[in-house]
mmCIF file with all atom_site columns, C-alpha atoms in Angstrom:
data_model
loop_
_atom_site.group_PDB
_atom_site.id
_atom_site.type_symbol
_atom_site.label_atom_id
_atom_site.label_alt_id
_atom_site.label_comp_id
_atom_site.label_asym_id
_atom_site.label_entity_id
_atom_site.label_seq_id
_atom_site.pdbx_PDB_ins_code
_atom_site.Cartn_x
_atom_site.Cartn_y
_atom_site.Cartn_z
_atom_site.occupancy
_atom_site.B_iso_or_equiv
_atom_site.pdbx_formal_charge
_atom_site.auth_seq_id
_atom_site.auth_comp_id
_atom_site.auth_asym_id
_atom_site.auth_atom_id
_atom_site.pdbx_PDB_model_num
ATOM 1   C CA . MET D 1 1   ? 85.805 -104.971 -16.516 1.00 47.00 ? 1   MET D CA 1
ATOM 2   C CA . ASN D 1 2   ? 82.760 -103.465 -18.278 1.00 56.00 ? 2   ASN D CA 1
ATOM 3   C CA . PRO D 1 3   ? 82.314 -105.183 -21.615 1.00 69.00 ? 3   PRO D CA 1
ATOM 4   C CA . GLN D 1 4   ? 80.755 -102.949 -24.280 1.00 93.00 ? 4   GLN D CA 1
ATOM 5   C CA . ILE D 1 5   ? 77.469 -104.614 -25.250 1.00 96.00 ? 5   ILE D CA 1
ATOM 6   C CA . GLU D 1 6   ? 74.853 -102.503 -27.016 1.00 96.00 ? 6   GLU D CA 1
ATOM 7   C CA . ILE D 1 7   ? 71.164 -103.348 -27.000 1.00 97.00 ? 7   ILE D CA 1
ATOM 8   C CA . SER D 1 8   ? 68.680 -101.972 -29.567 1.00 97.00 ? 8   SER D CA 1
ATOM 9   C CA . VAL D 1 9   ? 64.951 -102.643 -29.638 1.00 97.00 ? 9   VAL D CA 1
ATOM 10  C CA . LYS D 1 10  ? 62.155 -102.284 -32.308 1.00 98.00 ? 10  LYS D CA 1
ATOM 11  C CA . PRO D 1 11  ? 58.706 -103.067 -30.897 1.00 98.00 ? 11  PRO D CA 1
ATOM 12  C CA . GLN D 1 12  ? 55.660 -103.508 -33.071 1.00 97.00 ? 12  GLN D CA 1
ATOM 13  C CA . TYR D 1 13  ? 51.966 -104.138 -32.458 1.00 98.00 ? 13  TYR D CA 1
ATOM 14  C CA . ILE D 1 14  ? 50.674 -107.368 -34.050 1.00 98.00 ? 14  ILE D CA 1
ATOM 15  C CA . GLU D 1 15  ? 47.024 -106.721 -35.033 1.00 96.00 ? 15  GLU D CA 1
ATOM 16  C CA . SER D 1 16  ? 46.522 -110.199 -36.584 1.00 97.00 ? 16  SER D CA 1
ATOM 17  C CA . GLN D 1 17  ? 47.224 -111.979 -33.244 1.00 98.00 ? 17  GLN D CA 1
ATOM 18  C CA . SER D 1 18  ? 45.537 -109.426 -30.991 1.00 97.00 ? 18  SER D CA 1
ATOM 19  C CA . ASP D 1 19  ? 41.885 -109.533 -29.835 1.00 97.00 ? 19  ASP D CA 1
ATOM 20  C CA . PRO D 1 20  ? 40.887 -106.250 -28.099 1.00 95.00 ? 20  PRO D CA 1
ATOM 21  C CA . LEU D 1 21  ? 37.502 -107.557 -27.179 1.00 96.00 ? 21  LEU D CA 1
ATOM 22  C CA . GLN D 1 22  ? 39.225 -110.286 -25.165 1.00 97.00 ? 22  GLN D CA 1
ATOM 23  C CA . SER D 1 23  ? 41.805 -107.798 -23.707 1.00 96.00 ? 23  SER D CA 1
ATOM 24  C CA . LYS D 1 24  ? 44.565 -109.498 -25.721 1.00 97.00 ? 24  LYS D CA 1
ATOM 25  C CA . PHE D 1 25  ? 47.191 -107.171 -27.178 1.00 98.00 ? 25  PHE D CA 1
ATOM 26  C CA . VAL D 1 26  ? 50.212 -108.873 -28.830 1.00 98.00 ? 26  VAL D CA 1
ATOM 27  C CA . PHE D 1 27  ? 53.467 -107.086 -29.490 1.00 98.00 ? 27  PHE D CA 1
ATOM 28  C CA . SER D 1 28  ? 56.542 -108.333 -31.141 1.00 98.00 ? 28  SER D CA 1
ATOM 29  C CA . TYR D 1 29  ? 60.013 -106.907 -30.444 1.00 98.00 ? 29  TYR D CA 1
ATOM 30  C CA . THR D 1 30  ? 63.153 -107.246 -32.468 1.00 98.00 ? 30  THR D CA 1
ATOM 31  C CA . ILE D 1 31  ? 66.385 -107.024 -30.534 1.00 98.00 ? 31  ILE D CA 1
ATOM 32  C CA . THR D 1 32  ? 69.910 -106.516 -31.745 1.00 98.00 ? 32  THR D CA 1
ATOM 33  C CA . ILE D 1 33  ? 72.715 -107.345 -29.363 1.00 97.00 ? 33  ILE D CA 1
ATOM 34  C CA . ALA D 1 34  ? 76.046 -105.883 -30.572 1.00 97.00 ? 34  ALA D CA 1
ATOM 35  C CA . ASN D 1 35  ? 79.418 -106.783 -29.045 1.00 97.00 ? 35  ASN D CA 1
ATOM 36  C CA . HIS D 1 36  ? 81.740 -103.761 -29.187 1.00 96.00 ? 36  HIS D CA 1
ATOM 37  C CA . SER D 1 37  ? 84.246 -105.162 -26.689 1.00 92.00 ? 37  SER D CA 1
ATOM 38  C CA . LYS D 1 38  ? 87.619 -106.664 -27.457 1.00 91.00 ? 38  LYS D CA 1
ATOM 39  C CA . GLY D 1 39  ? 86.683 -110.235 -26.877 1.00 93.00 ? 39  GLY D CA 1
ATOM 40  C CA . PRO D 1 40  ? 83.779 -112.686 -27.278 1.00 96.00 ? 40  PRO D CA 1
ATOM 41  C CA . ALA D 1 41  ? 80.739 -112.835 -24.936 1.00 96.00 ? 41  ALA D CA 1
ATOM 42  C CA . GLN D 1 42  ? 77.957 -115.401 -24.758 1.00 97.00 ? 42  GLN D CA 1
ATOM 43  C CA . LEU D 1 43  ? 74.335 -114.632 -23.793 1.00 98.00 ? 43  LEU D CA 1
ATOM 44  C CA . ILE D 1 44  ? 73.342 -117.164 -21.194 1.00 97.00 ? 44  ILE D CA 1
ATOM 45  C CA . GLY D 1 45  ? 70.143 -115.836 -19.764 1.00 97.00 ? 45  GLY D CA 1
ATOM 46  C CA . ARG D 1 46  ? 67.414 -113.233 -19.773 1.00 97.00 ? 46  ARG D CA 1
ATOM 47  C CA . HIS D 1 47  ? 65.195 -111.399 -17.243 1.00 98.00 ? 47  HIS D CA 1
ATOM 48  C CA . TRP D 1 48  ? 62.179 -109.393 -18.405 1.00 98.00 ? 48  TRP D CA 1
ATOM 49  C CA . ILE D 1 49  ? 59.801 -107.206 -16.556 1.00 98.00 ? 49  ILE D CA 1
ATOM 50  C CA . ILE D 1 50  ? 56.608 -106.475 -18.555 1.00 98.00 ? 50  ILE D CA 1
ATOM 51  C CA . THR D 1 51  ? 54.178 -103.903 -17.135 1.00 98.00 ? 51  THR D CA 1
ATOM 52  C CA . ASP D 1 52  ? 50.866 -103.021 -18.652 1.00 97.00 ? 52  ASP D CA 1
ATOM 53  C CA . ASP D 1 53  ? 48.735 -99.910  -18.218 1.00 96.00 ? 53  ASP D CA 1
ATOM 54  C CA . LYS D 1 54  ? 47.100 -101.409 -15.088 1.00 96.00 ? 54  LYS D CA 1
ATOM 55  C CA . ASN D 1 55  ? 50.431 -101.867 -13.459 1.00 97.00 ? 55  ASN D CA 1
ATOM 56  C CA . GLN D 1 56  ? 50.080 -105.665 -13.855 1.00 96.00 ? 56  GLN D CA 1
ATOM 57  C CA . ILE D 1 57  ? 53.606 -107.062 -13.929 1.00 97.00 ? 57  ILE D CA 1
ATOM 58  C CA . GLN D 1 58  ? 54.811 -110.204 -15.712 1.00 97.00 ? 58  GLN D CA 1
ATOM 59  C CA . GLU D 1 59  ? 58.281 -111.293 -14.808 1.00 97.00 ? 59  GLU D CA 1
ATOM 60  C CA . VAL D 1 60  ? 60.058 -113.700 -17.213 1.00 96.00 ? 60  VAL D CA 1
ATOM 61  C CA . LYS D 1 61  ? 63.424 -115.332 -16.470 1.00 96.00 ? 61  LYS D CA 1
ATOM 62  C CA . GLY D 1 62  ? 65.040 -118.000 -18.600 1.00 95.00 ? 62  GLY D CA 1
ATOM 63  C CA . VAL D 1 63  ? 67.983 -119.487 -20.332 1.00 95.00 ? 63  VAL D CA 1
ATOM 64  C CA . GLY D 1 64  ? 69.206 -117.805 -23.477 1.00 92.00 ? 64  GLY D CA 1
ATOM 65  C CA . VAL D 1 65  ? 66.776 -116.244 -25.993 1.00 94.00 ? 65  VAL D CA 1
ATOM 66  C CA . VAL D 1 66  ? 64.497 -117.979 -28.511 1.00 90.00 ? 66  VAL D CA 1
ATOM 67  C CA . GLY D 1 67  ? 66.135 -121.356 -27.621 1.00 92.00 ? 67  GLY D CA 1
ATOM 68  C CA . GLN D 1 68  ? 69.635 -120.164 -28.248 1.00 94.00 ? 68  GLN D CA 1
ATOM 69  C CA . GLN D 1 69  ? 72.600 -119.007 -26.168 1.00 96.00 ? 69  GLN D CA 1
ATOM 70  C CA . PRO D 1 70  ? 74.441 -117.074 -28.893 1.00 97.00 ? 70  PRO D CA 1
ATOM 71  C CA . ARG D 1 71  ? 78.150 -116.329 -28.659 1.00 97.00 ? 71  ARG D CA 1
ATOM 72  C CA . LEU D 1 72  ? 79.028 -112.908 -29.974 1.00 97.00 ? 72  LEU D CA 1
ATOM 73  C CA . GLU D 1 73  ? 82.536 -112.476 -31.284 1.00 97.00 ? 73  GLU D CA 1
ATOM 74  C CA . SER D 1 74  ? 84.093 -109.047 -30.944 1.00 96.00 ? 74  SER D CA 1
ATOM 75  C CA . GLY D 1 75  ? 82.508 -106.665 -33.505 1.00 96.00 ? 75  GLY D CA 1
ATOM 76  C CA . SER D 1 76  ? 79.555 -109.076 -34.221 1.00 98.00 ? 76  SER D CA 1
ATOM 77  C CA . SER D 1 77  ? 75.851 -108.890 -33.375 1.00 98.00 ? 77  SER D CA 1
ATOM 78  C CA . PHE D 1 78  ? 72.863 -111.206 -32.871 1.00 98.00 ? 78  PHE D CA 1
ATOM 79  C CA . THR D 1 79  ? 69.257 -110.249 -33.810 1.00 98.00 ? 79  THR D CA 1
ATOM 80  C CA . TYR D 1 80  ? 66.117 -112.026 -32.806 1.00 98.00 ? 80  TYR D CA 1
ATOM 81  C CA . THR D 1 81  ? 62.363 -111.406 -32.631 1.00 98.00 ? 81  THR D CA 1
ATOM 82  C CA . SER D 1 82  ? 60.052 -112.500 -29.825 1.00 97.00 ? 82  SER D CA 1
ATOM 83  C CA . SER D 1 83  ? 56.744 -111.389 -28.524 1.00 97.00 ? 83  SER D CA 1
ATOM 84  C CA . ALA D 1 84  ? 54.714 -110.391 -25.469 1.00 97.00 ? 84  ALA D CA 1
ATOM 85  C CA . MET D 1 85  ? 51.058 -110.305 -24.760 1.00 97.00 ? 85  MET D CA 1
ATOM 86  C CA . LEU D 1 86  ? 49.333 -107.619 -22.649 1.00 98.00 ? 86  LEU D CA 1
ATOM 87  C CA . ALA D 1 87  ? 45.845 -107.230 -21.236 1.00 97.00 ? 87  ALA D CA 1
ATOM 88  C CA . THR D 1 88  ? 45.960 -103.482 -22.063 1.00 97.00 ? 88  THR D CA 1
ATOM 89  C CA . GLU D 1 89  ? 46.712 -101.460 -25.195 1.00 96.00 ? 89  GLU D CA 1
ATOM 90  C CA . ASN D 1 90  ? 49.929 -100.133 -23.926 1.00 97.00 ? 90  ASN D CA 1
ATOM 91  C CA . GLY D 1 91  ? 52.826 -101.190 -21.647 1.00 98.00 ? 91  GLY D CA 1
ATOM 92  C CA . ILE D 1 92  ? 56.515 -101.118 -21.084 1.00 98.00 ? 92  ILE D CA 1
ATOM 93  C CA . MET D 1 93  ? 59.271 -103.710 -21.030 1.00 98.00 ? 93  MET D CA 1
ATOM 94  C CA . SER D 1 94  ? 62.640 -103.655 -19.341 1.00 98.00 ? 94  SER D CA 1
ATOM 95  C CA . GLY D 1 95  ? 65.105 -106.152 -18.181 1.00 98.00 ? 95  GLY D CA 1
ATOM 96  C CA . SER D 1 96  ? 68.627 -107.480 -18.536 1.00 98.00 ? 96  SER D CA 1
ATOM 97  C CA . TYR D 1 97  ? 70.745 -110.181 -20.253 1.00 98.00 ? 97  TYR D CA 1
ATOM 98  C CA . GLN D 1 98  ? 73.165 -112.275 -18.371 1.00 98.00 ? 98  GLN D CA 1
ATOM 99  C CA . MET D 1 99  ? 76.471 -112.682 -20.322 1.00 97.00 ? 99  MET D CA 1
ATOM 100 C CA . ARG D 1 100 ? 79.527 -114.793 -19.837 1.00 96.00 ? 100 ARG D CA 1
ATOM 101 C CA . LEU D 1 101 ? 83.154 -114.122 -21.059 1.00 94.00 ? 101 LEU D CA 1
ATOM 102 C CA . ASP D 1 102 ? 85.542 -116.858 -22.104 1.00 93.00 ? 102 ASP D CA 1
ATOM 103 C CA . ASP D 1 103 ? 87.196 -116.771 -18.557 1.00 94.00 ? 103 ASP D CA 1
ATOM 104 C CA . ASN D 1 104 ? 83.691 -117.623 -17.094 1.00 95.00 ? 104 ASN D CA 1
ATOM 105 C CA . THR D 1 105 ? 83.262 -114.064 -15.778 1.00 94.00 ? 105 THR D CA 1
ATOM 106 C CA . GLU D 1 106 ? 79.582 -113.287 -15.803 1.00 96.00 ? 106 GLU D CA 1
ATOM 107 C CA . PHE D 1 107 ? 78.038 -109.893 -16.103 1.00 96.00 ? 107 PHE D CA 1
ATOM 108 C CA . GLU D 1 108 ? 74.656 -108.279 -16.629 1.00 96.00 ? 108 GLU D CA 1
ATOM 109 C CA . VAL D 1 109 ? 73.647 -105.980 -19.522 1.00 97.00 ? 109 VAL D CA 1
ATOM 110 C CA . PRO D 1 110 ? 70.601 -103.789 -18.961 1.00 96.00 ? 110 PRO D CA 1
ATOM 111 C CA . ILE D 1 111 ? 68.036 -103.724 -21.583 1.00 96.00 ? 111 ILE D CA 1
ATOM 112 C CA . PRO D 1 112 ? 66.759 -100.165 -22.183 1.00 94.00 ? 112 PRO D CA 1
ATOM 113 C CA . THR D 1 113 ? 63.064 -99.723  -21.195 1.00 97.00 ? 113 THR D CA 1
ATOM 114 C CA . PHE D 1 114 ? 60.878 -99.539  -24.200 1.00 98.00 ? 114 PHE D CA 1
ATOM 115 C CA . ALA D 1 115 ? 57.207 -98.880  -24.787 1.00 97.00 ? 115 ALA D CA 1
ATOM 116 C CA . LEU D 1 116 ? 54.620 -101.279 -26.305 1.00 98.00 ? 116 LEU D CA 1
ATOM 117 C CA . VAL D 1 117 ? 52.007 -98.928  -27.774 1.00 96.00 ? 117 VAL D CA 1
ATOM 118 C CA . HIS D 1 118 ? 48.852 -99.658  -29.697 1.00 93.00 ? 118 HIS D CA 1
ATOM 119 C CA . PRO D 1 119 ? 49.081 -97.738  -33.056 1.00 90.00 ? 119 PRO D CA 1
ATOM 120 C CA . LYS D 1 120 ? 45.861 -95.683  -32.208 1.00 85.00 ? 120 LYS D CA 1
ATOM 121 C CA . ASN D 1 121 ? 47.701 -94.182  -29.305 1.00 79.00 ? 121 ASN D CA 1
ATOM 122 C CA . LEU D 1 122 ? 50.744 -92.998  -31.243 1.00 72.00 ? 122 LEU D CA 1
ATOM 123 C CA . HIS D 1 123 ? 50.888 -89.219  -31.827 1.00 61.00 ? 123 HIS D CA 1
#
């Protein structure tokens, strides 16, 4: 079984929380998880790999997202916003969500790799 879960991401640089002189670059990302399958699925965990321009890697694993383990009914979606801090102006994030069906079958949903880019580097 391959449940149809769609992930979309909108990253944004947060200038007010960043301090370039201290090599602190903060980005928010808003994620929408849409369940296009025939039955419900619950998000139970996350795994992120955050890589900056110097190839410094942060790996984050945890239960749920933003303190929740949302249950997505068929045809529904869940949106949340979180943040990441880099030591460089740019980086990338990728990862996966761990999901569970009502029959306790667990599966992994890849999160598409997305760029964290300081606005001055956008063309």
